[in-house]
XYZ file of C-alpha atoms in Angstrom:
381
model
C -15.108 -5.947 19.355
C -15.022 -9.767 19.531
C -11.834 -11.485 20.571
C -12.305 -14.849 18.865
C -9.283 -16.544 17.178
C -10.523 -15.945 13.662
C -11.554 -12.380 14.443
C -9.102 -9.696 13.785
C -11.075 -6.561 12.936
C -14.801 -7.200 13.297
C -17.419 -9.081 15.219
C -17.708 -11.827 12.686
C -14.465 -10.957 10.948
C -15.695 -12.062 7.525
C -15.530 -10.205 4.284
C -16.006 -11.183 0.662
C -13.348 -11.888 -1.932
C -14.545 -8.950 -3.894
C -13.913 -6.689 -0.899
C -10.435 -8.115 -0.479
C -9.756 -7.354 -4.144
C -10.873 -3.826 -3.895
C -8.969 -3.195 -0.638
C -5.814 -4.379 -2.347
C -6.412 -2.145 -5.430
C -7.267 0.956 -3.512
C -4.334 0.576 -1.007
C -1.766 0.079 -3.814
C -3.151 2.319 -6.573
C -1.874 5.636 -5.189
C 1.645 4.250 -4.447
C 1.827 2.714 -7.974
C 0.770 5.879 -9.621
C 2.593 8.469 -7.568
C 5.619 6.671 -6.085
C 6.572 3.922 -8.529
C 7.766 6.068 -11.520
C 10.637 7.515 -9.395
C 12.576 4.334 -8.468
C 11.750 2.999 -11.936
C 14.053 5.652 -13.436
C 17.145 4.559 -11.589
C 18.765 2.758 -14.538
C 20.709 4.986 -16.816
C 18.490 6.022 -19.798
C 15.274 5.569 -17.832
C 12.853 2.734 -17.127
C 14.061 -0.784 -17.995
C 11.694 -3.708 -18.553
C 14.244 -5.974 -16.867
C 13.920 -4.039 -13.552
C 10.169 -4.549 -13.657
C 10.528 -8.252 -14.333
C 12.719 -8.557 -11.334
C 10.283 -6.529 -9.257
C 7.377 -8.774 -10.358
C 9.294 -11.982 -9.556
C 10.251 -10.724 -6.144
C 6.768 -9.475 -5.444
C 5.169 -12.797 -6.195
C 7.812 -14.590 -4.202
C 7.189 -12.411 -1.259
C 3.341 -12.837 -1.649
C 3.567 -16.629 -1.707
C 5.820 -16.711 1.380
C 3.579 -14.389 3.348
C 0.334 -16.140 2.294
C 1.799 -19.367 3.680
C 3.125 -17.595 6.774
C -0.252 -15.975 7.638
C -1.920 -19.359 7.835
C 0.670 -20.665 10.272
C 0.410 -17.855 12.820
C -2.151 -18.543 15.578
C -2.812 -14.786 15.695
C -1.849 -11.767 13.706
C -0.161 -9.122 15.841
C -0.795 -6.213 13.574
C -4.576 -6.688 13.219
C -5.743 -8.901 16.033
C -7.174 -6.207 18.414
C -6.958 -8.024 21.717
C -5.926 -7.039 25.106
C -2.809 -9.113 25.003
C -1.442 -12.527 24.258
C -2.282 -14.125 27.610
C -5.113 -16.261 26.224
C -3.055 -17.414 23.252
C 0.176 -18.272 25.130
C -0.502 -21.995 25.322
C -1.568 -22.210 21.625
C 1.584 -20.168 20.598
C 3.846 -22.567 22.359
C 2.147 -25.568 20.871
C 2.378 -23.969 17.465
C 5.994 -23.102 17.921
C 5.319 -19.357 17.961
C 6.373 -17.809 21.285
C 5.300 -14.602 22.772
C 8.687 -13.145 21.920
C 8.244 -13.844 18.268
C 4.739 -12.320 18.244
C 6.064 -9.267 20.056
C 8.911 -8.868 17.483
C 6.316 -9.095 14.667
C 4.189 -6.498 16.319
C 7.088 -4.091 16.693
C 8.094 -4.636 13.038
C 4.573 -4.131 11.713
C 4.188 -1.129 14.026
C 7.280 0.614 12.736
C 6.208 -0.074 9.083
C 2.690 1.274 9.890
C 4.241 4.489 11.328
C 6.473 5.038 8.317
C 3.591 4.257 5.968
C 1.210 6.687 7.602
C 3.900 9.367 7.836
C 4.659 8.929 4.090
C 1.023 8.922 3.012
C 0.201 12.061 5.011
C 3.198 13.873 3.467
C 2.216 12.604 0.038
C -1.363 13.896 0.535
C -0.136 17.310 1.509
C 2.367 17.471 -1.398
C -0.207 16.566 -4.001
C -2.811 18.924 -2.588
C -0.302 21.822 -2.559
C 1.008 21.116 -6.044
C -2.320 20.918 -7.807
C -5.108 22.198 -5.598
C -4.177 24.518 -2.766
C -0.672 25.841 -3.297
C -1.005 28.702 -0.695
C -2.477 26.474 2.011
C -0.416 25.580 5.074
C 0.796 21.953 5.401
C -0.744 21.257 8.718
C -4.154 22.460 7.541
C -3.961 19.817 4.837
C -2.591 16.984 6.923
C -4.785 17.179 10.017
C -8.182 16.867 8.339
C -6.965 13.826 6.304
C -5.446 12.277 9.373
C -8.594 12.836 11.439
C -10.996 11.433 8.790
C -8.884 8.410 7.923
C -7.991 7.443 11.496
C -11.628 7.673 12.473
C -12.521 5.439 9.526
C -9.799 2.932 10.510
C -11.150 2.640 14.094
C -14.136 0.545 12.986
C -14.879 -3.060 12.537
C -13.368 -4.834 9.583
C -16.677 -5.393 7.774
C -17.521 -1.677 8.046
C -14.194 -0.552 6.656
C -14.255 -3.222 3.930
C -17.701 -2.038 2.801
C -16.564 1.561 2.764
C -13.508 0.798 0.720
C -15.489 -1.551 -1.577
C -17.741 1.366 -2.515
C -14.920 3.902 -2.757
C -12.652 1.852 -5.031
C -14.635 1.899 -8.321
C -15.560 5.552 -7.766
C -11.869 6.465 -7.728
C -10.188 3.938 -9.969
C -12.514 3.739 -12.848
C -12.278 7.409 -13.802
C -8.511 7.281 -13.397
C -8.216 4.360 -15.744
C -10.541 6.110 -18.233
C -8.532 9.324 -18.033
C -5.253 7.354 -18.581
C -6.890 5.810 -21.715
C -7.810 9.308 -22.926
C -4.302 10.462 -22.283
C -2.828 7.561 -24.279
C -5.183 8.129 -27.215
C -4.888 11.939 -27.357
C -1.276 12.645 -26.441
C 0.702 9.569 -27.583
C 1.846 9.810 -31.060
C 3.441 7.083 -33.158
C 6.902 8.618 -33.039
C 6.863 8.764 -29.215
C 6.743 4.945 -29.001
C 10.236 4.783 -30.293
C 11.331 5.122 -26.720
C 9.773 1.784 -25.908
C 12.591 0.099 -27.697
C 15.044 1.696 -25.308
C 13.188 0.107 -22.406
C 14.019 -3.381 -23.847
C 17.747 -2.714 -24.065
C 19.878 -4.541 -21.460
C 20.982 -2.363 -18.557
C 23.772 -2.834 -16.150
C 23.051 -5.698 -13.793
C 23.698 -3.343 -10.771
C 21.149 -0.851 -12.017
C 18.599 -3.545 -12.699
C 18.936 -4.874 -9.138
C 18.851 -1.453 -7.505
C 15.790 -0.329 -9.440
C 13.989 -3.640 -9.004
C 14.449 -3.711 -5.298
C 13.586 -0.012 -4.984
C 10.307 -0.682 -6.852
C 9.655 -3.672 -4.534
C 9.102 -1.317 -1.660
C 5.958 0.016 -3.327
C 4.314 -3.396 -2.715
C 5.470 -3.894 0.870
C 1.860 -3.347 2.032
C 1.053 -6.880 0.742
C 2.781 -8.164 3.877
C -0.180 -6.741 5.903
C -2.897 -7.463 3.450
C -2.269 -11.172 3.172
C -3.950 -11.764 6.556
C -7.281 -10.785 5.042
C -7.443 -14.241 3.525
C -8.253 -15.539 7.020
C -11.217 -13.218 7.141
C -13.355 -14.677 4.421
C -15.544 -17.781 4.456
C -15.226 -18.149 0.662
C -12.964 -20.724 -0.791
C -9.705 -20.144 -2.626
C -9.224 -16.610 -1.321
C -5.492 -17.137 -2.034
C -6.117 -16.765 -5.733
C -7.622 -13.346 -5.211
C -4.322 -12.028 -3.923
C -2.312 -13.662 -6.801
C -4.634 -12.454 -9.622
C -5.110 -8.975 -8.155
C -1.365 -8.577 -7.528
C -0.711 -9.716 -11.123
C -3.234 -7.213 -12.491
C -1.634 -4.387 -10.481
C 1.851 -5.347 -11.734
C 0.710 -5.371 -15.343
C -1.090 -2.034 -14.787
C 2.172 -0.616 -13.361
C 4.072 -1.794 -16.366
C 1.628 -0.142 -18.756
C 1.697 3.072 -16.700
C 5.542 3.176 -16.845
C 5.483 2.572 -20.571
C 2.993 5.518 -21.021
C 4.975 7.939 -18.842
C 8.271 7.038 -20.435
C 6.724 7.610 -23.909
C 5.278 10.958 -22.861
C 8.057 12.487 -20.905
C 11.187 10.398 -21.338
C 13.381 9.558 -18.383
C 14.484 13.182 -17.827
C 11.019 14.478 -17.731
C 9.834 11.876 -15.239
C 12.709 12.668 -12.893
C 12.064 16.464 -13.171
C 8.322 16.218 -12.442
C 7.087 15.685 -8.922
C 4.044 13.621 -9.998
C 4.394 12.842 -13.658
C 1.178 10.773 -13.887
C -0.861 13.785 -12.745
C 1.079 16.320 -14.765
C 0.483 14.222 -17.867
C -3.195 14.945 -17.614
C -2.646 18.687 -17.899
C -1.769 18.021 -21.650
C -5.073 16.210 -22.133
C -7.744 18.350 -23.681
C -11.021 17.023 -25.126
C -12.780 19.334 -27.590
C -16.259 20.267 -26.564
C -15.725 19.694 -22.860
C -15.318 22.726 -20.625
C -12.858 21.180 -18.252
C -9.347 22.005 -19.308
C -7.529 21.292 -16.037
C -7.517 17.517 -16.006
C -4.648 17.488 -13.642
C -6.890 18.983 -10.993
C -9.500 16.252 -11.431
C -6.878 13.554 -11.558
C -5.258 14.960 -8.375
C -8.584 14.723 -6.546
C -8.981 11.048 -7.523
C -5.451 10.248 -6.356
C -6.002 12.050 -3.055
C -8.949 9.835 -2.492
C -6.818 6.747 -3.163
C -4.231 8.095 -0.674
C -7.026 8.403 1.877
C -7.986 4.767 1.193
C -4.429 3.652 1.820
C -4.329 5.791 4.956
C -7.233 3.844 6.483
C -5.240 0.605 6.108
C -2.063 2.322 7.466
C -3.836 3.682 10.541
C -5.368 0.333 11.138
C -1.938 -1.432 11.357
C -0.419 1.411 13.334
C -3.297 1.680 15.800
C -3.681 -2.061 16.400
C 0.068 -2.498 17.006
C 0.066 0.346 19.537
C -2.868 -1.312 21.377
C -0.744 -4.484 21.831
C 2.529 -2.817 22.685
C 1.702 0.093 24.911
C 0.896 -0.680 28.588
C -2.550 -0.128 30.102
C -5.994 -1.790 29.741
C -7.725 0.959 27.823
C -7.204 0.701 24.058
C -8.646 3.901 22.609
C -6.074 6.296 24.003
C -3.274 4.113 22.503
C -4.827 4.150 19.091
C -5.372 7.872 19.102
C -1.925 8.574 20.641
C -0.153 6.829 17.752
C -2.393 8.452 15.185
C -1.695 11.821 16.736
C 2.148 11.166 16.838
C 2.236 10.240 13.174
C 0.178 13.209 12.177
C 2.310 15.572 14.331
C 5.508 14.165 12.768
C 4.075 14.895 9.306
C 3.118 18.404 10.301
C 6.473 19.182 11.925
C 8.629 17.659 9.260
C 6.473 17.638 6.120
C 9.287 17.062 3.696
C 7.954 14.784 0.961
C 11.455 13.740 -0.227
C 12.482 12.639 3.312
C 9.261 10.773 3.804
C 9.865 8.827 0.498
C 13.467 7.950 1.566
C 12.157 6.892 5.024
C 9.350 4.863 3.579
C 11.576 3.046 1.109
C 14.180 2.296 3.757
C 11.616 1.036 6.295
C 9.698 -0.857 3.691
C 12.797 -2.744 2.539
C 13.679 -3.589 6.179
C 10.068 -4.673 6.740
C 10.173 -6.934 3.628
C 13.426 -8.484 4.699
C 12.504 -9.154 8.311
C 9.077 -10.483 7.651
C 10.299 -12.756 4.896
C 13.100 -14.065 7.082
C 10.798 -14.814 9.982
C 8.316 -16.444 7.582
C 10.954 -18.647 6.053
C 12.262 -19.662 9.513
C 8.807 -20.623 10.624
C 8.105 -22.648 7.483
C 11.490 -24.428 7.741
C 10.859 -25.157 11.400
C 7.361 -26.570 10.562
C 8.914 -28.827 7.968
C 11.749 -29.877 10.309
C 9.300 -30.688 13.108
C 7.301 -33.006 10.923
């Protein structure tokens, strides 16, 4: 793999804006559908529109800061697969970014990548057991997913981007269609009375807690922003802003739908309310009556897409942090460690708590370092 400054994943390191858009969608779709409804129910009485507004504002603020930050770093420690930082030391000092700062960023991104992979593997096993293979052992579900996704992650950027570009519409379009079917067939006029409750003011403390908890779902944007340096097309920044805005609007519509179907108590009681909702959808004349099974398969595919990105961050950080010249053993060692942790302690609830905690820490540290660098740049001028 080439080691040029602008090359982080591939030999030429260049992908299209459409590929960036689909990578973002595929990476975030599973987390929005399967994880977001839980923290959204923190306010008393269920989902509040005010919590979502806070999450949307914080997400765009974080995205703007990280987009600016990514352009100011001479190298990206979580995706620049190089032997080390020796060749970049002079440029780092000139840019005001020392080796210590790059190393700290690499550690932060590595910890986030480990928590992300651990959570996604536990999520994959939980969904598969709930809807597809209830009698199957956890490790027999986790290991194949980990092996396939880590293998896919250990390829050049343009190869992974093309793979995810093709996979995205195959998985997301049917899901959106099924959600539309659910809305048409199962939502009745009286059920939308709950929407008024979502507009009622909640306690400020609950709004902040729920808003910040939902923000953890979008922590992956802190890694994705560096893809803007991997396209030759102009105005790639707008792709991130428009795609993130679309995902936030989609999350709002999804939360409205689930609240109208189940109410706050039902969402809290169901492990994956968005999939369970499909079990109530029946279309006359069509033999398939278990829509939840089909929906679960699509979401498992989305989880695998997110795992490819997670393994990429985890593996690349391990290559830079662990001693030794050979890279492959570092990549596979960390992939095996994350997979083993998920097999040994496959508690989905604990993985969610760990992911939310690490994500919020990741958001805070990366935002702080980005702000300090931006302020230092302005001060130096």
